[in-house]
PDB file of C-alpha atoms in Angstrom:
ATOM      1  CA  UNK W   1       0.000   0.000   0.000  1.00 88.00           C
ATOM      2  CA  UNK W   2       1.007   3.547   0.675  1.00 93.00           C
ATOM      3  CA  UNK W   3       3.816   2.618   3.108  1.00 91.00           C
ATOM      4  CA  UNK W   4       5.356   0.261   0.530  1.00 92.00           C
ATOM      5  CA  UNK W   5       5.142   2.970  -2.112  1.00 93.00           C
ATOM      6  CA  UNK W   6       6.882   5.454   0.176  1.00 95.00           C
ATOM      7  CA  UNK W   7       9.560   2.883   0.959  1.00 93.00           C
ATOM      8  CA  UNK W   8      10.077   2.198  -2.753  1.00 93.00           C
ATOM      9  CA  UNK W   9      10.408   5.911  -3.558  1.00 94.00           C
ATOM     10  CA  UNK W  10      12.907   6.351  -0.722  1.00 93.00           C
ATOM     11  CA  UNK W  11      14.872   3.282  -1.848  1.00 92.00           C
ATOM     12  CA  UNK W  12      14.932   4.415  -5.470  1.00 92.00           C
ATOM     13  CA  UNK W  13      16.196   7.830  -4.367  1.00 90.00           C
ATOM     14  CA  UNK W  14      15.392   9.525  -7.671  1.00 89.00           C
ATOM     15  CA  UNK W  15      17.063   6.858  -9.808  1.00 88.00           C
ATOM     16  CA  UNK W  16      15.977   7.019 -13.443  1.00 88.00           C
ATOM     17  CA  UNK W  17      14.588   3.653 -14.513  1.00 88.00           C
ATOM     18  CA  UNK W  18      14.189   2.021 -17.896  1.00 85.00           C
ATOM     19  CA  UNK W  19      11.043   0.102 -16.919  1.00 89.00           C
ATOM     20  CA  UNK W  20       8.186   0.734 -14.461  1.00 92.00           C
ATOM     21  CA  UNK W  21       8.321  -0.191 -10.791  1.00 93.00           C
ATOM     22  CA  UNK W  22       6.300  -3.387 -10.257  1.00 93.00           C
ATOM     23  CA  UNK W  23       4.485  -4.446  -7.125  1.00 93.00           C
ATOM     24  CA  UNK W  24       4.952  -8.219  -6.744  1.00 91.00           C
ATOM     25  CA  UNK W  25       1.702  -9.888  -5.628  1.00 92.00           C
ATOM     26  CA  UNK W  26       2.762 -13.286  -4.280  1.00 87.00           C
ATOM     27  CA  UNK W  27       2.738 -13.036  -0.502  1.00 85.00           C
ATOM     28  CA  UNK W  28       0.267 -15.577   0.943  1.00 87.00           C
ATOM     29  CA  UNK W  29      -0.751 -13.287   3.789  1.00 87.00           C
ATOM     30  CA  UNK W  30      -1.541 -10.499   1.355  1.00 87.00           C
ATOM     31  CA  UNK W  31      -3.589 -12.907  -0.759  1.00 91.00           C
ATOM     32  CA  UNK W  32      -5.562 -13.945   2.315  1.00 90.00           C
ATOM     33  CA  UNK W  33      -6.864 -10.376   2.672  1.00 92.00           C
ATOM     34  CA  UNK W  34      -8.918 -10.716  -0.518  1.00 93.00           C
ATOM     35  CA  UNK W  35      -9.311  -8.956  -3.837  1.00 95.00           C
ATOM     36  CA  UNK W  36     -10.685  -5.638  -2.539  1.00 95.00           C
ATOM     37  CA  UNK W  37      -7.824  -5.164  -0.064  1.00 94.00           C
ATOM     38  CA  UNK W  38      -5.229  -6.166  -2.664  1.00 95.00           C
ATOM     39  CA  UNK W  39      -6.633  -3.753  -5.242  1.00 96.00           C
ATOM     40  CA  UNK W  40      -6.666  -0.961  -2.635  1.00 96.00           C
ATOM     41  CA  UNK W  41      -3.041  -1.711  -1.730  1.00 94.00           C
ATOM     42  CA  UNK W  42      -1.999  -1.751  -5.395  1.00 96.00           C
ATOM     43  CA  UNK W  43      -3.694   1.588  -6.013  1.00 97.00           C
ATOM     44  CA  UNK W  44      -2.173   3.173  -2.892  1.00 97.00           C
ATOM     45  CA  UNK W  45       1.280   1.920  -3.921  1.00 96.00           C
ATOM     46  CA  UNK W  46       0.760   3.183  -7.451  1.00 97.00           C
ATOM     47  CA  UNK W  47      -0.431   6.617  -6.366  1.00 98.00           C
ATOM     48  CA  UNK W  48       2.768   7.220  -4.406  1.00 97.00           C
ATOM     49  CA  UNK W  49       5.030   6.013  -7.225  1.00 96.00           C
ATOM     50  CA  UNK W  50       3.161   7.977  -9.891  1.00 97.00           C
ATOM     51  CA  UNK W  51       3.336  11.139  -7.749  1.00 97.00           C
ATOM     52  CA  UNK W  52       7.119  10.653  -7.601  1.00 96.00           C
ATOM     53  CA  UNK W  53       7.278  10.458 -11.405  1.00 94.00           C
ATOM     54  CA  UNK W  54       7.611   6.701 -11.863  1.00 94.00           C
ATOM     55  CA  UNK W  55       5.634   4.401 -14.120  1.00 93.00           C
ATOM     56  CA  UNK W  56       4.074   1.597 -12.138  1.00 95.00           C
ATOM     57  CA  UNK W  57       2.877  -1.941 -12.698  1.00 95.00           C
ATOM     58  CA  UNK W  58       1.843  -5.200 -11.094  1.00 96.00           C
ATOM     59  CA  UNK W  59       3.659  -8.546 -11.319  1.00 94.00           C
ATOM     60  CA  UNK W  60       1.785 -11.751 -10.497  1.00 94.00           C
ATOM     61  CA  UNK W  61       1.112 -15.234 -11.767  1.00 92.00           C
ATOM     62  CA  UNK W  62      -1.747 -15.782 -14.213  1.00 93.00           C
ATOM     63  CA  UNK W  63      -3.781 -17.510 -11.492  1.00 92.00           C
ATOM     64  CA  UNK W  64      -3.280 -14.544  -9.117  1.00 92.00           C
ATOM     65  CA  UNK W  65      -4.506 -12.120 -11.778  1.00 92.00           C
ATOM     66  CA  UNK W  66      -7.576 -14.267 -12.287  1.00 87.00           C
ATOM     67  CA  UNK W  67      -8.467 -14.563  -8.617  1.00 93.00           C
ATOM     68  CA  UNK W  68      -7.129 -11.444  -6.868  1.00 94.00           C
ATOM     69  CA  UNK W  69      -6.252  -8.648  -9.300  1.00 95.00           C
ATOM     70  CA  UNK W  70      -8.419  -6.843 -11.853  1.00 96.00           C
ATOM     71  CA  UNK W  71      -5.805  -6.393 -14.579  1.00 96.00           C
ATOM     72  CA  UNK W  72      -8.250  -4.713 -16.974  1.00 96.00           C
ATOM     73  CA  UNK W  73      -9.160  -2.035 -14.432  1.00 97.00           C
ATOM     74  CA  UNK W  74      -5.512  -1.419 -13.558  1.00 97.00           C
ATOM     75  CA  UNK W  75      -4.496  -1.215 -17.216  1.00 95.00           C
ATOM     76  CA  UNK W  76      -7.158   1.490 -17.743  1.00 96.00           C
ATOM     77  CA  UNK W  77      -5.578   3.376 -14.816  1.00 96.00           C
ATOM     78  CA  UNK W  78      -2.143   3.315 -16.471  1.00 95.00           C
ATOM     79  CA  UNK W  79      -0.608   0.287 -14.750  1.00 97.00           C
ATOM     80  CA  UNK W  80       1.651  -2.091 -16.626  1.00 96.00           C
ATOM     81  CA  UNK W  81       0.869  -5.804 -16.327  1.00 96.00           C
ATOM     82  CA  UNK W  82       3.657  -8.397 -15.957  1.00 94.00           C
ATOM     83  CA  UNK W  83       2.284 -11.933 -15.956  1.00 94.00           C
ATOM     84  CA  UNK W  84       4.068 -15.144 -14.978  1.00 93.00           C
ATOM     85  CA  UNK W  85       2.617 -18.172 -16.775  1.00 92.00           C
ATOM     86  CA  UNK W  86       5.063 -21.029 -17.255  1.00 92.00           C
ATOM     87  CA  UNK W  87       4.336 -22.591 -20.628  1.00 89.00           C
ATOM     88  CA  UNK W  88       5.215 -22.327 -24.313  1.00 86.00           C
ATOM     89  CA  UNK W  89       1.880 -21.045 -25.578  1.00 88.00           C
ATOM     90  CA  UNK W  90       1.414 -17.597 -24.018  1.00 87.00           C
ATOM     91  CA  UNK W  91       0.435 -15.718 -20.905  1.00 89.00           C
ATOM     92  CA  UNK W  92      -3.267 -16.442 -21.333  1.00 90.00           C
ATOM     93  CA  UNK W  93      -4.118 -12.774 -20.835  1.00 92.00           C
ATOM     94  CA  UNK W  94      -3.259  -9.338 -22.181  1.00 92.00           C
ATOM     95  CA  UNK W  95       0.035  -8.252 -20.602  1.00 93.00           C
ATOM     96  CA  UNK W  96       3.046  -6.039 -21.250  1.00 92.00           C
ATOM     97  CA  UNK W  97       5.620  -8.586 -20.083  1.00 92.00           C
ATOM     98  CA  UNK W  98       5.265 -12.358 -19.979  1.00 91.00           C
ATOM     99  CA  UNK W  99       7.518 -14.454 -17.722  1.00 91.00           C
ATOM    100  CA  UNK W 100       7.359 -17.784 -19.499  1.00 90.00           C
ATOM    101  CA  UNK W 101       9.764 -19.817 -17.348  1.00 87.00           C
ATOM    102  CA  UNK W 102      11.809 -19.810 -14.174  1.00 87.00           C
ATOM    103  CA  UNK W 103      14.015 -22.606 -15.492  1.00 89.00           C
ATOM    104  CA  UNK W 104      15.788 -20.803 -18.326  1.00 86.00           C
ATOM    105  CA  UNK W 105      19.368 -21.741 -19.146  1.00 87.00           C
ATOM    106  CA  UNK W 106      22.216 -19.597 -20.414  1.00 84.00           C
ATOM    107  CA  UNK W 107      25.596 -20.855 -21.564  1.00 87.00           C
ATOM    108  CA  UNK W 108      28.198 -20.242 -18.866  1.00 88.00           C
ATOM    109  CA  UNK W 109      25.653 -19.926 -16.032  1.00 84.00           C
ATOM    110  CA  UNK W 110      24.712 -23.033 -14.077  1.00 88.00           C
ATOM    111  CA  UNK W 111      21.584 -21.913 -12.181  1.00 88.00           C
ATOM    112  CA  UNK W 112      18.060 -21.478 -13.512  1.00 87.00           C
ATOM    113  CA  UNK W 113      16.999 -18.052 -14.764  1.00 87.00           C
ATOM    114  CA  UNK W 114      13.659 -16.335 -15.229  1.00 84.00           C
ATOM    115  CA  UNK W 115      12.981 -15.658 -18.922  1.00 87.00           C
ATOM    116  CA  UNK W 116      10.613 -12.890 -19.983  1.00 86.00           C
ATOM    117  CA  UNK W 117       9.195 -11.508 -23.208  1.00 87.00           C
ATOM    118  CA  UNK W 118       8.595  -7.764 -23.396  1.00 87.00           C
ATOM    119  CA  UNK W 119       5.568  -7.162 -25.622  1.00 88.00           C
ATOM    120  CA  UNK W 120       5.066  -3.462 -24.935  1.00 86.00           C
ATOM    121  CA  UNK W 121       8.274  -1.654 -25.865  1.00 82.00           C
ATOM    122  CA  UNK W 122       6.598   1.707 -25.149  1.00 84.00           C
ATOM    123  CA  UNK W 123       7.276   0.943 -21.474  1.00 84.00           C
ATOM    124  CA  UNK W 124      10.967   1.582 -22.064  1.00 80.00           C
ATOM    125  CA  UNK W 125      12.228   5.057 -21.256  1.00 73.00           C
ATOM    126  CA  UNK W 126      15.619   6.629 -21.697  1.00 61.00           C
ATOM    127  CA  UNK W 127      18.483   4.718 -23.236  1.00 55.00           C
ATOM    128  CA  UNK W 128      18.393   1.063 -24.214  1.00 52.00           C
ATOM    129  CA  UNK W 129      17.925  -1.168 -21.164  1.00 49.00           C
ATOM    130  CA  UNK W 130      20.990  -2.690 -19.616  1.00 48.00           C
ATOM    131  CA  UNK W 131      21.092  -6.175 -18.108  1.00 44.00           C
ATOM    132  CA  UNK W 132      21.256  -4.638 -14.608  1.00 43.00           C
ATOM    133  CA  UNK W 133      18.065  -2.649 -15.286  1.00 43.00           C
ATOM    134  CA  UNK W 134      16.153  -5.657 -16.559  1.00 41.00           C
ATOM    135  CA  UNK W 135      17.257  -7.983 -13.776  1.00 39.00           C
ATOM    136  CA  UNK W 136      16.602  -5.673 -10.822  1.00 39.00           C
ATOM    137  CA  UNK W 137      13.307  -6.534  -9.188  1.00 40.00           C
ATOM    138  CA  UNK W 138      12.202  -4.567  -6.169  1.00 38.00           C
ATOM    139  CA  UNK W 139       9.962  -6.844  -4.169  1.00 38.00           C
ATOM    140  CA  UNK W 140       8.083  -5.192  -1.318  1.00 36.00           C
ATOM    141  CA  UNK W 141       5.927  -7.109   1.117  1.00 36.00           C
ATOM    142  CA  UNK W 142       2.728  -5.434   2.308  1.00 38.00           C
ATOM    143  CA  UNK W 143       2.745  -3.479   5.562  1.00 38.00           C
ATOM    144  CA  UNK W 144       0.011  -5.679   7.015  1.00 35.00           C
ATOM    145  CA  UNK W 145       2.411  -8.607   6.638  1.00 36.00           C
ATOM    146  CA  UNK W 146       5.947  -7.531   7.450  1.00 35.00           C
ATOM    147  CA  UNK W 147       7.748  -4.854   5.459  1.00 35.00           C
ATOM    148  CA  UNK W 148      10.937  -5.763   3.714  1.00 35.00           C
ATOM    149  CA  UNK W 149      12.588  -5.111   0.413  1.00 36.00           C
ATOM    150  CA  UNK W 150      14.929  -7.289  -1.541  1.00 34.00           C
ATOM    151  CA  UNK W 151      16.744  -6.829  -4.782  1.00 32.00           C
ATOM    152  CA  UNK W 152      17.223 -10.043  -6.711  1.00 32.00           C
ATOM    153  CA  UNK W 153      19.735 -10.376  -9.508  1.00 28.00           C
TER     154      UNK W 153
END
């Protein structure tokens, strides 16, 4: 919600980003609060980020979008949609970014990687994205759970 948005803005400290800031909707406690509370938290988060000049979006699995998040309503409000659906046939919904696997392989790297397809290149701002920009995910847990932030590379 609002506290997570304020924390994100403080953490970003004015950094210019290539892509929007995405709120990751995966926390089981957050999901237990229901669709209305999740949508309110997403909108509160987004309002703070937008006021600070950032583009904003929501990241979740396809099943989470179906059950807990109204992607169509958020898209109309200017949110980007990043959907995780692990298959070879598509996200199963309209989205800007599709995470199609968490088991991607790259020569010279032994661990699994998330692989994504960017459909909406209008999300990109500034210069061409660098690997560091594309791999930085700010994941913020809701205040009614326990606040924390992690950067995963």
